[in-house]
Amino acid sequence: MFKINENYQKLPGSYLFSGIAKKVSAFTQANPDREVIRLGIGDVTQPLVPTVIEAMHRAVDEMGKAETFHGYAPDLGYEFLRNAIAANDYAARGCNIAPDEIFVSDGAKSDSANIQEIFGADNKIAVCDPVYPVYVDSNVMSGRTGVYNTETETWSDVIYMPCTMENGFVPEFPKETPDMIYLCLPNNPTGTTITKAQLQEWVDYANKVGAVIIYDGAYEAYISEEDVAHSIYECQGARTCAIELKSFSKNAGFTGVRLGYAVVPKELKCGEVSLHGMWARRHGTKFNGAPYIVQRAGEATYSPQGKAELKEQVAYYMKNASVIKEGLKDAGYTVFGGVNAPYIWLKTPEQMTSWEFFDYLLEQANVVGTPGSGFGPSGEGYFRLTAFGSYENTLTAIERIKKL
Ligand SMILES: *Cc1c(COP(=O)(O)O)cnc(C)c1O
């Protein structure tokens, strides 16, 4: 008789967004005349920019001719894309990252879930609280998190670093020393970030205690402030302690196209063992490459025209962010984020719990957001709205909230 991976049985409840979807569908069935505006899930709504579409069309045509057809991609990804990434995302920012330290993938969700595989089962992970659920859940699946406490909604073997109003959403060094530290900056869900100087302190800390930082930079394109690092490799010493994960989903609208990459510097070692070699082995064995057409699309995001079009797209979403942020402030809410990230994180009014505010907003304003408690216990009493809707819907949603 086969046996299952019992760790899956430990996963609590349903994934946050399926819970929300159920509530929204019950509401729309009961109120078919109401127009519900969704500012909940972090998916983009604007179409791919023309330069990307043209590159994809060209690549499709190439695939239709024997002379230019492409089969399996090279293990690390095509050189044309890795060179563009190294030049634009790293060299241009003074970071020393070679093209062969870049592993092209199908997105940052899978990379952030898979990366734990190359680490020992007894490593202790540290995560910000609230946090993108993938980091903890992927470690639950591989048995690294201990026992779940339904009361505190925490795992016994996970170190939580609360990020709240009280500490300005800046994680503090934990009392217990972690082995693996997940940082997502700018942050989903809080929409906040830390300065380059603060990130440098984390790099110094990781090097000192011998921890590895898994740095999720999915929202890098939304950074607007000068003193915020665009890559962890802007910090001294990051090459010996950090893996950086990037995605084309949020800067270029590739959520349905699928493309990302991981950077594993060659100096990142455990004793004599290079993590670069391990990730290369893992990648080569378990992944057969992002599609040629998609890698050409990724390359196009780095062309001068592509960059200009994407800058406009990011600006479109950030205009929404400012509509939400200013509108909520006018309505008396305490709000965070929305400056270096497309998320607004608000304090729920009148001591409402996150889910009470979810119901209130859905029923009274017909607006869907995400309860902060779904991202971790320290998210209780907060609520996330995304700037990824259309401008028109965003305006309408905020007008409705203001009238409550
Ligand atoms: C959206 C998002 C990603 C990107 O995931 P993809 O798989 O590349 O679409 C990664 N990390 C965080 C925190 C995100 O919010």
Coordinates of C-alpha atoms and ligand atoms in Angstrom, one line a residue:
M1 CA 0.0 0.0 0.0
F2 CA 1.4 3.3 -1.0
K3 CA 1.9 6.1 1.6
I4 CA 1.4 9.8 1.2
N5 CA 3.8 12.6 2.2
E6 CA 2.2 13.2 5.6
N7 CA 3.6 16.7 5.7
Y8 CA 0.8 17.7 3.3
Q9 CA -1.7 16.7 5.9
K10 CA -0.3 19.3 8.2
L11 CA -1.1 22.2 5.9
P12 CA -3.9 24.2 7.6
G13 CA -7.1 25.1 5.9
S14 CA -7.5 26.2 2.3
Y15 CA -5.2 28.5 0.5
L16 CA -6.2 32.1 1.4
F17 CA -7.4 33.1 -2.1
S18 CA -9.8 30.1 -2.4
G19 CA -11.4 31.2 0.8
I20 CA -11.9 34.7 -0.5
A21 CA -13.2 33.3 -3.8
K22 CA -15.9 31.3 -2.0
K23 CA -17.1 34.3 -0.1
V24 CA -17.2 36.5 -3.1
S25 CA -19.1 33.9 -5.2
A26 CA -21.6 33.4 -2.4
F27 CA -22.1 37.2 -2.3
T28 CA -22.5 37.6 -6.0
Q29 CA -25.0 34.8 -6.2
A30 CA -27.1 36.4 -3.5
N31 CA -26.7 39.9 -5.0
P32 CA -26.6 39.4 -8.8
D33 CA -27.4 43.2 -9.4
R34 CA -24.3 44.4 -7.5
E35 CA -21.1 45.1 -9.4
V36 CA -18.2 43.8 -7.4
I37 CA -14.8 45.3 -7.8
R38 CA -11.9 43.0 -7.1
L39 CA -8.8 44.6 -5.5
G40 CA -7.9 41.4 -3.8
I41 CA -5.6 38.9 -5.6
G42 CA -2.3 40.2 -6.8
D43 CA -2.8 39.7 -10.5
V44 CA -2.2 42.3 -13.2
T45 CA -4.9 43.5 -15.6
Q46 CA -3.1 45.5 -18.3
P47 CA -2.2 43.8 -21.6
L48 CA 1.3 42.9 -22.6
V49 CA 3.1 46.0 -24.1
P50 CA 3.5 46.2 -28.0
T51 CA 7.3 45.5 -27.9
V52 CA 6.8 42.3 -26.1
I53 CA 3.9 41.2 -28.4
E54 CA 6.1 41.9 -31.5
A55 CA 9.0 39.8 -30.0
M56 CA 6.6 37.0 -29.3
H57 CA 5.1 37.1 -32.8
R58 CA 8.6 37.0 -34.3
A59 CA 9.6 34.1 -32.1
V60 CA 6.4 32.2 -33.1
D61 CA 7.3 32.6 -36.8
E62 CA 10.8 31.3 -36.1
M63 CA 9.3 28.2 -34.5
G64 CA 7.4 27.5 -37.7
K65 CA 10.5 27.2 -39.9
A66 CA 13.0 24.3 -39.7
E67 CA 16.0 26.7 -40.0
T68 CA 15.0 28.8 -37.0
F69 CA 13.0 26.2 -34.9
H70 CA 14.1 25.8 -31.3
G71 CA 13.7 22.7 -29.2
Y72 CA 14.8 22.3 -25.6
A73 CA 16.3 25.5 -24.2
P74 CA 19.8 25.3 -22.6
D75 CA 19.7 24.4 -18.9
L76 CA 20.3 27.9 -17.5
G77 CA 18.2 29.6 -20.2
Y78 CA 19.2 31.2 -23.5
E79 CA 22.3 33.3 -23.4
F80 CA 20.6 36.3 -25.1
L81 CA 18.2 36.6 -22.1
R82 CA 20.8 35.9 -19.4
N83 CA 23.2 38.5 -21.0
A84 CA 20.3 41.1 -21.0
I85 CA 19.5 40.4 -17.4
A86 CA 23.2 40.6 -16.3
A87 CA 23.7 43.8 -18.2
N88 CA 20.4 45.6 -17.2
D89 CA 19.4 44.3 -13.8
Y90 CA 23.0 44.0 -12.5
A91 CA 25.9 45.6 -14.3
A92 CA 23.9 48.8 -14.8
R93 CA 23.4 49.0 -11.1
G94 CA 27.0 48.3 -10.2
C95 CA 26.3 44.7 -9.2
N96 CA 28.8 42.0 -10.2
I97 CA 26.6 39.1 -11.5
A98 CA 27.8 37.0 -14.4
P99 CA 25.3 35.6 -16.9
D100 CA 26.2 32.0 -15.8
E101 CA 25.0 32.8 -12.3
I102 CA 21.5 33.4 -13.6
F103 CA 19.0 30.5 -13.9
V104 CA 16.0 31.3 -16.1
S105 CA 12.8 29.8 -14.8
D106 CA 9.0 29.9 -15.2
G107 CA 8.5 32.3 -12.4
A108 CA 9.4 33.3 -8.9
K109 CA 6.6 31.3 -7.2
S110 CA 8.1 28.0 -8.3
D111 CA 11.7 29.2 -7.5
S112 CA 10.7 30.4 -4.1
A113 CA 9.0 27.1 -3.4
N114 CA 11.7 24.9 -4.9
I115 CA 14.8 26.6 -3.5
Q116 CA 14.4 25.0 -0.1
E117 CA 15.1 21.6 -1.7
I118 CA 18.9 22.2 -1.7
F119 CA 19.0 22.9 2.0
G120 CA 19.1 20.4 4.9
A121 CA 15.9 19.2 6.6
D122 CA 17.0 20.6 9.9
N123 CA 17.6 24.1 8.8
K124 CA 15.6 26.7 10.6
I125 CA 13.8 29.2 8.5
A126 CA 12.9 32.8 9.4
V127 CA 10.1 34.6 7.7
C128 CA 8.6 38.1 8.0
D129 CA 5.1 38.1 9.5
P130 CA 2.9 38.8 7.5
V131 CA 4.4 36.9 4.6
Y132 CA 3.8 35.5 1.1
P133 CA 2.4 32.1 2.0
V134 CA 4.6 30.1 -0.4
Y135 CA 7.8 30.3 1.7
V136 CA 6.3 28.7 4.7
D137 CA 4.0 26.2 2.9
S138 CA 6.8 24.9 0.7
N139 CA 8.8 24.2 3.9
V140 CA 5.8 22.6 5.5
M141 CA 5.6 20.2 2.5
S142 CA 9.2 19.1 3.0
G143 CA 8.8 18.7 6.8
R144 CA 10.9 21.6 8.0
T145 CA 8.4 23.5 10.1
G146 CA 7.5 21.3 13.1
V147 CA 4.0 21.4 14.6
Y148 CA 1.2 23.9 13.8
N149 CA -0.5 25.7 16.6
T150 CA -4.0 26.5 15.5
E151 CA -4.4 29.1 18.3
T152 CA -1.3 31.2 17.5
E153 CA -1.4 30.2 13.8
T154 CA 2.3 29.6 13.9
W155 CA 4.7 26.6 13.3
S156 CA 6.9 25.4 16.2
D157 CA 10.1 25.4 14.1
V158 CA 9.6 28.6 12.2
I159 CA 11.1 31.9 13.4
Y160 CA 8.6 34.7 12.8
M161 CA 9.8 38.3 12.4
P162 CA 6.7 40.6 13.0
C163 CA 6.5 43.5 10.7
T164 CA 3.9 45.9 12.0
M165 CA 3.1 49.6 12.4
E166 CA 5.1 49.5 15.6
N167 CA 8.4 48.7 14.0
G168 CA 7.7 50.5 10.7
F169 CA 7.4 47.2 9.0
V170 CA 11.2 46.6 9.3
P171 CA 12.0 43.1 10.4
E172 CA 14.3 42.9 13.5
F173 CA 17.1 40.3 13.9
P174 CA 15.5 37.4 15.6
K175 CA 16.5 36.2 19.1
E176 CA 17.0 32.7 17.8
T177 CA 19.6 32.3 15.0
P178 CA 18.0 31.2 11.7
D179 CA 19.7 29.2 8.9
M180 CA 17.5 30.5 6.1
I181 CA 16.0 34.0 6.0
Y182 CA 13.3 34.8 3.5
L183 CA 13.0 38.5 2.6
C184 CA 10.6 39.9 0.1
L185 CA 11.3 43.6 -0.6
P186 CA 9.5 45.7 -1.6
N187 CA 7.0 43.6 0.4
N188 CA 3.9 41.7 -0.5
P189 CA 1.6 42.1 1.3
T190 CA 2.5 45.2 3.3
G191 CA 3.6 47.3 0.3
T192 CA 6.4 48.7 2.4
T193 CA 10.2 48.3 2.1
I194 CA 13.5 49.0 3.8
T195 CA 16.4 51.2 2.9
K196 CA 19.6 50.0 1.3
A197 CA 21.4 50.7 4.6
Q198 CA 18.9 48.5 6.5
L199 CA 19.3 45.8 3.9
Q200 CA 23.1 46.0 4.3
E201 CA 22.6 45.3 8.0
W202 CA 20.7 42.1 7.0
V203 CA 23.5 41.0 4.7
D204 CA 26.1 41.7 7.4
Y205 CA 23.9 39.7 9.9
A206 CA 23.6 36.7 7.5
N207 CA 27.3 36.6 6.8
K208 CA 28.0 36.8 10.6
V209 CA 25.7 34.0 11.6
G210 CA 26.2 31.9 8.5
A211 CA 22.6 32.1 7.2
V212 CA 21.5 32.3 3.6
I213 CA 19.0 35.0 2.5
I214 CA 16.4 34.1 0.0
Y215 CA 15.7 37.5 -1.5
D216 CA 12.4 37.8 -3.4
G217 CA 12.6 40.9 -5.6
A218 CA 9.3 40.4 -7.5
Y219 CA 8.3 44.1 -7.0
E220 CA 11.7 45.7 -7.7
A221 CA 10.2 47.6 -10.7
Y222 CA 7.9 49.6 -8.4
I223 CA 10.7 51.2 -6.3
S224 CA 10.5 54.9 -6.5
E225 CA 12.6 56.1 -3.6
E226 CA 16.3 56.7 -4.0
D227 CA 17.7 55.0 -0.9
V228 CA 16.1 51.6 -1.7
A229 CA 18.2 48.8 -3.2
H230 CA 17.0 47.4 -6.6
S231 CA 19.0 44.2 -5.9
I232 CA 20.4 42.7 -2.8
Y233 CA 23.8 42.5 -4.6
E234 CA 24.0 46.3 -4.2
C235 CA 25.0 45.4 -0.7
Q236 CA 28.6 44.6 0.2
G237 CA 29.0 40.9 0.9
A238 CA 25.7 39.7 -0.6
R239 CA 27.5 37.3 -3.0
T240 CA 28.5 35.1 0.0
C241 CA 25.0 34.9 1.6
A242 CA 22.2 35.7 -0.8
I243 CA 20.1 34.1 -3.5
E244 CA 17.9 36.6 -5.4
L245 CA 14.6 35.6 -7.1
K246 CA 13.1 37.8 -9.8
S247 CA 10.0 37.6 -11.9
F248 CA 8.6 39.2 -15.1
S249 CA 5.1 38.9 -13.7
K250 CA 4.7 42.3 -12.0
N251 CA 7.0 44.5 -14.0
A252 CA 5.9 43.2 -17.4
G253 CA 2.5 41.6 -16.9
F254 CA 3.8 38.0 -17.4
T255 CA 1.6 36.4 -14.8
G256 CA 0.0 34.3 -17.6
V257 CA 3.2 34.1 -19.8
R258 CA 5.5 32.7 -17.0
L259 CA 9.1 33.8 -16.7
G260 CA 11.5 34.5 -13.9
Y261 CA 15.0 33.8 -12.8
A262 CA 17.1 33.0 -9.8
V263 CA 20.6 34.3 -9.1
V264 CA 23.0 32.0 -7.2
P265 CA 26.4 33.5 -6.9
K266 CA 29.4 31.2 -7.2
E267 CA 30.8 32.4 -3.9
L268 CA 27.8 31.2 -2.0
K269 CA 29.0 28.1 -0.3
C270 CA 28.4 25.8 2.6
G271 CA 31.9 24.7 3.6
E272 CA 33.4 23.7 0.2
V273 CA 30.0 23.0 -1.4
S274 CA 28.8 25.6 -3.9
L275 CA 25.1 26.2 -3.9
H276 CA 25.4 27.3 -7.6
G277 CA 26.5 23.7 -8.5
M278 CA 23.6 22.3 -6.5
W279 CA 21.0 24.5 -8.0
A280 CA 22.4 23.8 -11.5
R281 CA 22.0 20.1 -10.8
R282 CA 18.5 20.5 -9.5
H283 CA 17.5 22.8 -12.3
G284 CA 18.9 20.4 -14.9
T285 CA 17.2 17.4 -13.4
K286 CA 13.7 18.8 -12.6
F287 CA 13.2 21.7 -15.1
N288 CA 13.3 21.7 -18.8
G289 CA 13.4 25.4 -19.5
A290 CA 11.1 28.3 -20.1
P291 CA 9.8 28.4 -23.7
Y292 CA 11.9 30.0 -26.4
I293 CA 9.0 32.4 -27.3
V294 CA 8.7 33.5 -23.7
Q295 CA 12.5 34.0 -23.3
R296 CA 12.4 36.2 -26.4
A297 CA 9.5 38.1 -24.8
G298 CA 11.6 38.6 -21.7
E299 CA 14.6 39.8 -23.8
A300 CA 12.3 42.5 -25.3
T301 CA 11.5 43.9 -21.9
Y302 CA 15.1 45.1 -21.8
S303 CA 15.1 46.9 -25.2
P304 CA 14.9 50.7 -25.0
Q305 CA 11.4 50.7 -26.4
G306 CA 10.3 47.8 -24.2
K307 CA 11.7 49.6 -21.1
A308 CA 9.9 52.8 -22.0
E309 CA 6.5 51.0 -22.5
L310 CA 6.9 49.1 -19.2
K311 CA 7.8 52.3 -17.3
E312 CA 4.5 53.6 -18.4
Q313 CA 2.7 50.4 -17.4
V314 CA 4.2 50.5 -13.9
A315 CA 3.3 54.2 -13.7
Y316 CA -0.3 53.3 -14.5
Y317 CA -0.5 51.0 -11.6
M318 CA 1.3 53.4 -9.3
K319 CA -1.2 56.0 -10.2
N320 CA -3.9 53.6 -8.9
A321 CA -1.8 53.1 -5.8
S322 CA -1.8 56.8 -5.1
V323 CA -5.6 57.0 -5.8
I324 CA -6.1 54.3 -3.2
K325 CA -3.7 55.7 -0.7
E326 CA -4.8 59.3 -0.9
G327 CA -8.5 58.3 -1.0
L328 CA -8.2 56.2 2.1
K329 CA -6.3 58.8 3.9
D330 CA -9.0 61.4 3.1
A331 CA -11.6 58.9 4.5
G332 CA -9.6 58.7 7.7
Y333 CA -7.8 55.4 7.3
T334 CA -4.3 54.7 8.5
V335 CA -2.5 53.5 5.4
F336 CA 1.0 52.1 4.5
G337 CA 2.8 51.1 1.3
G338 CA 1.9 52.2 -2.2
V339 CA 5.1 54.1 -2.7
N340 CA 7.6 51.4 -3.7
A341 CA 5.0 48.7 -4.3
P342 CA 1.6 48.2 -5.9
Y343 CA 0.0 47.3 -2.5
I344 CA -1.8 49.4 0.0
W345 CA -1.8 48.0 3.6
L346 CA -4.4 49.6 5.8
K347 CA -5.2 49.4 9.5
T348 CA -8.8 48.1 9.9
P349 CA -11.0 50.8 11.6
E350 CA -12.6 50.4 15.0
Q351 CA -10.7 47.3 16.1
M352 CA -12.4 45.2 13.3
T353 CA -10.6 41.9 12.6
S354 CA -9.2 41.5 9.1
W355 CA -12.1 39.2 8.1
E356 CA -14.7 41.4 9.7
F357 CA -13.4 44.3 7.5
F358 CA -13.4 42.0 4.5
D359 CA -17.1 41.2 5.0
Y360 CA -17.9 44.9 5.7
L361 CA -16.2 46.1 2.5
L362 CA -17.7 43.3 0.4
E363 CA -21.2 43.9 1.7
Q364 CA -21.2 47.7 2.0
A365 CA -19.0 48.8 -0.9
N366 CA -18.9 45.6 -3.0
V367 CA -15.1 45.8 -3.0
V368 CA -12.9 42.8 -2.5
G369 CA -9.6 43.1 -0.7
T370 CA -7.4 40.6 1.1
P371 CA -7.6 40.1 4.9
G372 CA -4.2 40.7 6.4
S373 CA -4.5 37.8 8.8
G374 CA -4.4 35.5 5.8
F375 CA -0.7 36.3 5.5
G376 CA 0.2 35.6 9.1
P377 CA -0.8 36.4 12.7
S378 CA 0.8 39.8 12.7
G379 CA -1.3 40.7 9.7
E380 CA -4.4 40.6 11.9
G381 CA -6.1 44.0 12.0
Y382 CA -4.7 44.9 8.6
F383 CA -6.1 44.7 5.1
R384 CA -4.5 44.7 1.6
L385 CA -5.8 46.4 -1.5
T386 CA -3.9 46.1 -4.8
A387 CA -3.2 48.7 -7.4
F388 CA -3.4 46.1 -10.2
G389 CA -7.1 46.9 -11.2
S390 CA -8.1 49.3 -14.0
Y391 CA -7.9 53.0 -13.2
E392 CA -11.7 53.3 -13.6
N393 CA -12.5 50.5 -11.2
T394 CA -10.0 51.8 -8.7
L395 CA -11.6 55.2 -8.8
T396 CA -15.1 53.7 -8.4
A397 CA -13.9 51.5 -5.5
I398 CA -12.4 54.3 -3.6
E399 CA -15.4 56.6 -4.1
R400 CA -17.6 53.8 -2.7
I401 CA -15.3 53.3 0.3
K402 CA -15.3 57.1 1.0
K403 CA -19.1 57.1 1.1
L404 CA -19.2 54.4 3.9
Ligands
LIG1 C1 3.7 37.8 -7.6 C2 4.8 37.4 -6.7 C3 5.8 36.6 -7.2 C4 5.9 36.3 -8.7 O1 5.5 35.0 -8.9 P1 5.5 34.5 -10.4 O2 5.5 33.0 -10.2 O3 6.8 34.9 -11.0 O4 4.4 34.9 -11.2 C5 6.8 36.2 -6.4 N1 6.8 36.6 -5.1 C6 5.9 37.4 -4.6 C7 6.0 37.8 -3.2 C8 4.8 37.8 -5.4 O5 3.9 38.5 -4.8

